[in-house]
Structures are given as structure tokens and as C-alpha cells.
CSV table of C-alpha atoms in Angstrom, one decimal:
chain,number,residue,atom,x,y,z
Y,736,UNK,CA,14.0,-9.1,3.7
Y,737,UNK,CA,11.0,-11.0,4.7
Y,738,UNK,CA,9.0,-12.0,1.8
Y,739,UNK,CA,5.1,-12.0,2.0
Y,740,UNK,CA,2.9,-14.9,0.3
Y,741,UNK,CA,-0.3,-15.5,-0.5
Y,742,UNK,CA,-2.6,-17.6,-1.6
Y,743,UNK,CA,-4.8,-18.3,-3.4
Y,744,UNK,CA,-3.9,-16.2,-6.0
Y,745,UNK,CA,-7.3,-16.3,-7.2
Y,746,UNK,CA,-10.2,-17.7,-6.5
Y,747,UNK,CA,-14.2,-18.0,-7.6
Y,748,UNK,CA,-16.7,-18.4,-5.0
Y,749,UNK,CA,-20.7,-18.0,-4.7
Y,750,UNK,CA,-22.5,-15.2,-3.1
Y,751,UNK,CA,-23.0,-16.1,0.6
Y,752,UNK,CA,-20.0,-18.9,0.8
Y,753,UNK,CA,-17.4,-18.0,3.4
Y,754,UNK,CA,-14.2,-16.9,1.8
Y,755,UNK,CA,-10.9,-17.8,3.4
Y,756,UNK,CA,-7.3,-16.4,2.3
Y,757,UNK,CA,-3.9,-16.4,3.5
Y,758,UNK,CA,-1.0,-15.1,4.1
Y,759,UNK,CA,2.2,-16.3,5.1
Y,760,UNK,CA,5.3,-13.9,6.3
Y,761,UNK,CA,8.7,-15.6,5.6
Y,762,UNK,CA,9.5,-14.4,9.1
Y,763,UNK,CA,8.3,-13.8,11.9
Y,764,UNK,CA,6.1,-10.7,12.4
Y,765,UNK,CA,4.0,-10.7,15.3
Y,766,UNK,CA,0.7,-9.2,14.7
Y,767,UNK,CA,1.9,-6.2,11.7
Y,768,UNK,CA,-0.3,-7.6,9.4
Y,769,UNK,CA,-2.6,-5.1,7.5
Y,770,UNK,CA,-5.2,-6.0,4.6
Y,771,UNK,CA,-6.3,-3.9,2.1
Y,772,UNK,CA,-9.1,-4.1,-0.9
Y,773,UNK,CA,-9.0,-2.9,-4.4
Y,774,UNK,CA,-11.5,-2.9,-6.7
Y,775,UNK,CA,-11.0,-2.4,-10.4
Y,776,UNK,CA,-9.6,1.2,-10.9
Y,777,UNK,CA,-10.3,2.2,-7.6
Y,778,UNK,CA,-7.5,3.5,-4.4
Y,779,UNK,CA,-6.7,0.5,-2.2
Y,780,UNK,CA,-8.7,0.2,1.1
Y,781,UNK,CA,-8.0,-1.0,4.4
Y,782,UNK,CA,-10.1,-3.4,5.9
Y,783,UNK,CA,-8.2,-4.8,8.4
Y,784,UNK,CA,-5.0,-4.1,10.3
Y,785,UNK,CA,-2.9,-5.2,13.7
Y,786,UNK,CA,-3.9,-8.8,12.0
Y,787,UNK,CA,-8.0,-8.8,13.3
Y,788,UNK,CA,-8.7,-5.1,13.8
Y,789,UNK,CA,-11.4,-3.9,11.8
Y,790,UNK,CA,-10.9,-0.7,10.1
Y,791,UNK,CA,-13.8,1.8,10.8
Y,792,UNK,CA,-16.6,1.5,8.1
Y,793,UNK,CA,-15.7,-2.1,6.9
Y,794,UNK,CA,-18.8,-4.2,7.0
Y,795,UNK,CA,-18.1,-6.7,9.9
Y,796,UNK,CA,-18.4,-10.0,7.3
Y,797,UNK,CA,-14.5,-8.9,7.2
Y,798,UNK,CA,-12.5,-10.3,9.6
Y,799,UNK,CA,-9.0,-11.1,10.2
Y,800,UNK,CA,-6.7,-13.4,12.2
Y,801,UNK,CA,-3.2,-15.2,12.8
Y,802,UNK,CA,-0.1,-14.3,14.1
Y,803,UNK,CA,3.7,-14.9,13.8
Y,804,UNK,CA,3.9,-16.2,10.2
Y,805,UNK,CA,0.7,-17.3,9.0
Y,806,UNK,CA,-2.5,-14.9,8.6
Y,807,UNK,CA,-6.0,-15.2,7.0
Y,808,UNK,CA,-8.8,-12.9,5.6
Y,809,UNK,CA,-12.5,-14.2,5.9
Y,810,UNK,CA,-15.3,-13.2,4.6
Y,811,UNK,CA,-18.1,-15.0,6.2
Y,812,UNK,CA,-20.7,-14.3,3.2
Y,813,UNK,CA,-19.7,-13.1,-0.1
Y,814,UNK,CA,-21.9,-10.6,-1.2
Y,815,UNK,CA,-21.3,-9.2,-5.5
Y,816,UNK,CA,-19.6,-5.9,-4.1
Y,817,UNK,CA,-16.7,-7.9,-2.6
Y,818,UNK,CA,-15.1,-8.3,-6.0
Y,819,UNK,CA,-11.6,-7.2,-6.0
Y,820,UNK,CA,-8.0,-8.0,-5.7
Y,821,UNK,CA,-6.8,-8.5,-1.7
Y,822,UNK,CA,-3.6,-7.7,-0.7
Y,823,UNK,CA,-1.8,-8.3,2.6
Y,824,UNK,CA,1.1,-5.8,3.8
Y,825,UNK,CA,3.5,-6.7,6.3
Y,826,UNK,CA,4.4,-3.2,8.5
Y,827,UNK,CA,6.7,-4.7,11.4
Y,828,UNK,CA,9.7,-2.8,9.7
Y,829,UNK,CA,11.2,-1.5,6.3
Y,830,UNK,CA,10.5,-3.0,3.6
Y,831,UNK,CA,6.9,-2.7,4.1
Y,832,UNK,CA,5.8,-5.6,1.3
Y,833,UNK,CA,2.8,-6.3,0.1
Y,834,UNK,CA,1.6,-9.4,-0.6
Y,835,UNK,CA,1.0,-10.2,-4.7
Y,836,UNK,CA,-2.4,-10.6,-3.7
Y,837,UNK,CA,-5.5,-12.6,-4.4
Y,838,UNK,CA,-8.1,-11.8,-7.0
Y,839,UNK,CA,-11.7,-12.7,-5.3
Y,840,UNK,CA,-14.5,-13.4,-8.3
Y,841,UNK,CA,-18.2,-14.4,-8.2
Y,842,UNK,CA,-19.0,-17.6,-9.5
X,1063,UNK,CA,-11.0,15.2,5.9
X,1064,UNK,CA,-7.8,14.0,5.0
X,1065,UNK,CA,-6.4,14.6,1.3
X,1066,UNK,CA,-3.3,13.5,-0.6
X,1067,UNK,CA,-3.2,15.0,-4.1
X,1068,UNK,CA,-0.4,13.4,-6.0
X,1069,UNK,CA,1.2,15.4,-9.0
X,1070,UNK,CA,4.4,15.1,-11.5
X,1071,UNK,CA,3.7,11.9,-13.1
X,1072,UNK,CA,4.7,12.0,-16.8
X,1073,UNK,CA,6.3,9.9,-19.6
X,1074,UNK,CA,10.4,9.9,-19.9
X,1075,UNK,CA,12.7,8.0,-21.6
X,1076,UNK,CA,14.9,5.4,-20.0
X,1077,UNK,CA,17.7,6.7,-17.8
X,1078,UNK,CA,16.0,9.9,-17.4
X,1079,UNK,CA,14.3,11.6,-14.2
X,1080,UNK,CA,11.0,12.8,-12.3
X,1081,UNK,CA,9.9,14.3,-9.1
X,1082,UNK,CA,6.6,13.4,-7.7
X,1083,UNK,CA,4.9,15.8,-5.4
X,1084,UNK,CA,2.2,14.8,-3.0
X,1085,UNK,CA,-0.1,17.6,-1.0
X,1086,UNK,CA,-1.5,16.5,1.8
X,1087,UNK,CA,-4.6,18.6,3.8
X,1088,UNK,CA,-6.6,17.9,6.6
X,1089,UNK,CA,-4.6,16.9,8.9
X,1090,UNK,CA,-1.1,17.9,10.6
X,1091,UNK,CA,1.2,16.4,8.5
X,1092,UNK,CA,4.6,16.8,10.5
X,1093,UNK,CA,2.8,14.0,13.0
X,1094,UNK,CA,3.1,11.1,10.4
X,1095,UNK,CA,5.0,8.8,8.4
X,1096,UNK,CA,4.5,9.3,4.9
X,1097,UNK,CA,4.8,6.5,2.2
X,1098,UNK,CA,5.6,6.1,-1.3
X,1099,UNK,CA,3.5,3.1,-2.9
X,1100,UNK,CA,3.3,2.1,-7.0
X,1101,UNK,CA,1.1,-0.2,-9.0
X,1102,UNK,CA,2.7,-1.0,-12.2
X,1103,UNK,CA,-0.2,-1.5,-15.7
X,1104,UNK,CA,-2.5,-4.9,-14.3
X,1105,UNK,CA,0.1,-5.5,-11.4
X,1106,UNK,CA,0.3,-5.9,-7.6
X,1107,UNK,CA,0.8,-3.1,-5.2
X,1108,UNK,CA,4.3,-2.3,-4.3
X,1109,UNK,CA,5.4,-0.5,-1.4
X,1110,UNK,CA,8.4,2.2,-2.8
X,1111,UNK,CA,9.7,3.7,0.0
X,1112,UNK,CA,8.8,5.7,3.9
X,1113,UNK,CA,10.2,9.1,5.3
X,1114,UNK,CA,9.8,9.5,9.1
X,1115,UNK,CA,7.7,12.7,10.6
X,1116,UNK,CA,10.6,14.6,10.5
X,1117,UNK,CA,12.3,13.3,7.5
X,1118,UNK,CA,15.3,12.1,9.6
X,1119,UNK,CA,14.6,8.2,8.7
X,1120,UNK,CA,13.8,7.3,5.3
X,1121,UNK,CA,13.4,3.7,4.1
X,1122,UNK,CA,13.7,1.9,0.4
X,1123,UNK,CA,12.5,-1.3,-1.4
X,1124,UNK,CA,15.4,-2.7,-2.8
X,1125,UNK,CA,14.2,-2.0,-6.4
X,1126,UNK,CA,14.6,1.6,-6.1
X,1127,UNK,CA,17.1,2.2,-3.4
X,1128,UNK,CA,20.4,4.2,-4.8
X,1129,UNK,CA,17.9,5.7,-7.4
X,1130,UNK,CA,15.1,7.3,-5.7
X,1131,UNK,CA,15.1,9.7,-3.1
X,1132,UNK,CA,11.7,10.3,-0.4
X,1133,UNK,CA,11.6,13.9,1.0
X,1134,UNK,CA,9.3,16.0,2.9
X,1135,UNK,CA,8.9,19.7,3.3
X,1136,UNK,CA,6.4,20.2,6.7
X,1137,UNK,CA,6.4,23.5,6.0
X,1138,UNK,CA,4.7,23.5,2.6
X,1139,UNK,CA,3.0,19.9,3.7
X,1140,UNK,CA,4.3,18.2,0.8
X,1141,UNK,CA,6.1,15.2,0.4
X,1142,UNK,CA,8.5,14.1,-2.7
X,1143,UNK,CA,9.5,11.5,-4.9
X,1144,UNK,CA,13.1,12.1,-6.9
X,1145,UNK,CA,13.3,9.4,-9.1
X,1146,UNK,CA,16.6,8.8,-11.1
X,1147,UNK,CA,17.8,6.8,-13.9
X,1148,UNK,CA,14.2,5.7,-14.5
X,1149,UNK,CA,14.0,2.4,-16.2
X,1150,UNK,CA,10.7,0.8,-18.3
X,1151,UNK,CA,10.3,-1.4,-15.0
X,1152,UNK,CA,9.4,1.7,-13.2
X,1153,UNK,CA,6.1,2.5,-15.0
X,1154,UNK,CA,3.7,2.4,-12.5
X,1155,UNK,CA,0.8,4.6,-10.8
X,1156,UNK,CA,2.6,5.9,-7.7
X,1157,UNK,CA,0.4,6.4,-4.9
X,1158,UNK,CA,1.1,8.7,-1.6
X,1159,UNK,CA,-0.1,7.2,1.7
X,1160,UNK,CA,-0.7,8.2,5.3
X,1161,UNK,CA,0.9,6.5,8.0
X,1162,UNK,CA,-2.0,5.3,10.7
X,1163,UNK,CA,-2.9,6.9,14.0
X,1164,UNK,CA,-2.1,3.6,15.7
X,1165,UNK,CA,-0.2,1.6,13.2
X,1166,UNK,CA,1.8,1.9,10.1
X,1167,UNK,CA,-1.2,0.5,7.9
X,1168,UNK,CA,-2.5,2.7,5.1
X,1169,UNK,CA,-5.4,4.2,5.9
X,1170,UNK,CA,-5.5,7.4,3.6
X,1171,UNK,CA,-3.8,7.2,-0.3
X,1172,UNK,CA,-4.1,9.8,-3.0
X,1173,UNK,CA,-5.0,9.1,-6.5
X,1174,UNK,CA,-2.2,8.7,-7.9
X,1175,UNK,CA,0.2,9.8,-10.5
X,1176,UNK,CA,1.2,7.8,-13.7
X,1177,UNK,CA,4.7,7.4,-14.7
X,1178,UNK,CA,6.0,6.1,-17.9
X,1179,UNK,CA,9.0,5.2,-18.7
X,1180,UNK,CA,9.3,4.7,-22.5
X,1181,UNK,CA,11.5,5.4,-25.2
């Protein structure tokens, strides 16, 4: 099974920095890379998927990109309600895994 | 609007078993995938297992394949979760999930439904 990981596994930033993480498939996967969002005790959200395709509604500070093995979320300017853990989710074929995610705080 | 309304979630003991239920409105269910996805206490999201529109395919993660069992019934729009010789590992929120118009990505989940597995 591929394995999906990411890093950092958290990280601390200022409001307005840019905000890079990755994720790297153990495999190949072309571009079935999906990100989600989840803040404390809320449903997971998808912000992005097909690797840079911006889910309806997401603020467009989000974006994604990457291909193959290697993938990365940006925010371009943290803003305070961007606190949450990110997860990636590989959806090329079963197992669809998640990523163990990355835990965004403000500095 | 879409809705996936999770139910079943209890506490049982080790080696004993659950079914989830999930109703889904708002949309017409027998077009899509349906997933199975669980968040263990302060943990990462885990994807459980798939069932194909017509509940001829159905997928595992390796944790829980041989114990758990995805199901659908299109005709109630309702999808299932048997889960069997439950272990303390499986303690979890288990969310339901949409399948995507375009892609297998997540784009509707329920609430949830807690599971404990405790002695």
C-alpha cells in the first residue's frame, strides 16, 4: 500500500507569512491528491482536490500543487482563522490514506 | 443540501460488535461512492473502508479488513458499518462521507458517531 507523509508535523507561523506543507506519496499517484482542514472539534473540510483544484467556497489564499510523489499546501497569508490540523488524502485507489497531518498554529 | 446523519456509536467491550448506520438526504445516493472514515481521541483521520454505488466493490484499510463489513441499502439510502471483534484500538469517531461529483475527495461528511471500545 502506498504510504502518505507529511511534513511538517506542526508548525507556528505569523499572521500574513506564507505557509508551505507537504506531502509526499510513497508511490506514484498522478494528481489524486485531496486536502482537507479541521479545526478543533469541527467535520474535516476540503480545500483542495485533483492536487490544485480549489474547492468551491475556499478562500483563494489556499492553493495547491505537485504531482507524482511530492505535493504541497500554501497559504499565501495566514490569517488567525486558518488554525487547524491539515491533512492530505491520497484517492488514486484503495486504501484511500490520509496523511498524519500537520497541525498549523499562530505564533 | 446534502446530509449524512451518522447513528449506532456506543461503548462495548473488547471482542464484541456494532453496526453503524449513516442516512444520507439530499441527494441521489445510488450515484455515489460512499466512505467509512474514523478519528481515534486527539488522532489523525483514518480512512476505514469504500462501497461502490451499487455495493458490488467494497474496499478495506488493512486494520479492519476480515473484521468489518461496509454495506448499503439504496432503497432506504442508508449505508452500514458491521464491525466485529472490536478491539480498544478501534475507539474512534467514525465519520460517513460522500464520494465527489468529479473525484473521490470528500466533500460532504456527517458528524459522526463515537465508538468505544472498553472493558
Amino acid at each position: 500500500d502506498i504510504h502518505m507523509t507529511q511534513s511538517p508535523s506542526s508548525l507556528s507561523a505569523s499572521v500574513g507569512d506564507r505557509v508551505t506543507i507537504t506531502c509526499r506519496a510513497s508511490q506514484d499517484i498522478t494528481n489524486y491528491l485531496a486536502w482537507y482542514q479541521q479545526k478543533p472539534g469541527k467535520v474535516p473540510k476540503l480545500l483542495i482536490y485533483a492536487a490544485s483544484t480549489l474547492q468551491s467556497g475556499v478562500p483563494s489564499r489556499f492553493s495547491g500543487s505537485g504531482s507524482g510523489p511530492d505535493f504541497t499546501l500554501t497559504i499565501s497569508s495566514l490569517q488567525p482563522e486558518d488554525v487547524a490540523t491539515y491533512y492530505c488524502q491520497k484517492y488514486n485507489s484503495a486504501p484511500y490514506t490520509f496523511g498524519q497531518g500537520t497541525k498549523l498554529e499562530i505564533k | 443540501e446534502v446530509q449524512l446523519v451518522e447513528s449506532g456509536g456506543v461503548g462495548v467491550q473488547p471482542g464484541g460488535s456494532l453496526r453503524l448506520s449513516c442516512e444520507a438526504t439530499g441527494f441521489t445516493f445510488d450515484d455515489y461512492a460512499m466512505h467509512w472514515v474514523r478519528q481515534a481521541p486527539g488522532k489523525g483521520l483514518e480512512w476505514v473502508s469504500l462501497i461502490t454505488w451499487d455495493g458490488g466493490s467494497t474496499y478495506y484499510a488493512d486494520s479492519v479488513k476480515g473484521r468489518f463489513t461496509i454495506s448499503r441499502d439504496n432503497s432506504k439510502n442508508s449505508l452500514y458499518l458491521q464491525m466485529n471483534s472490536l478491539r480498544a484500538e478501534d475507539t474512534a469517531l467514525y465519520y460517513c462521507a460522500k464520494d465527489g461529483d468529479s473525484s473521490s475527495s470528500l466533500v460532504y461528511w456527517g458528524q459522526g458517531t463515537l465508538v468505544t471500545v472498553s472493558s
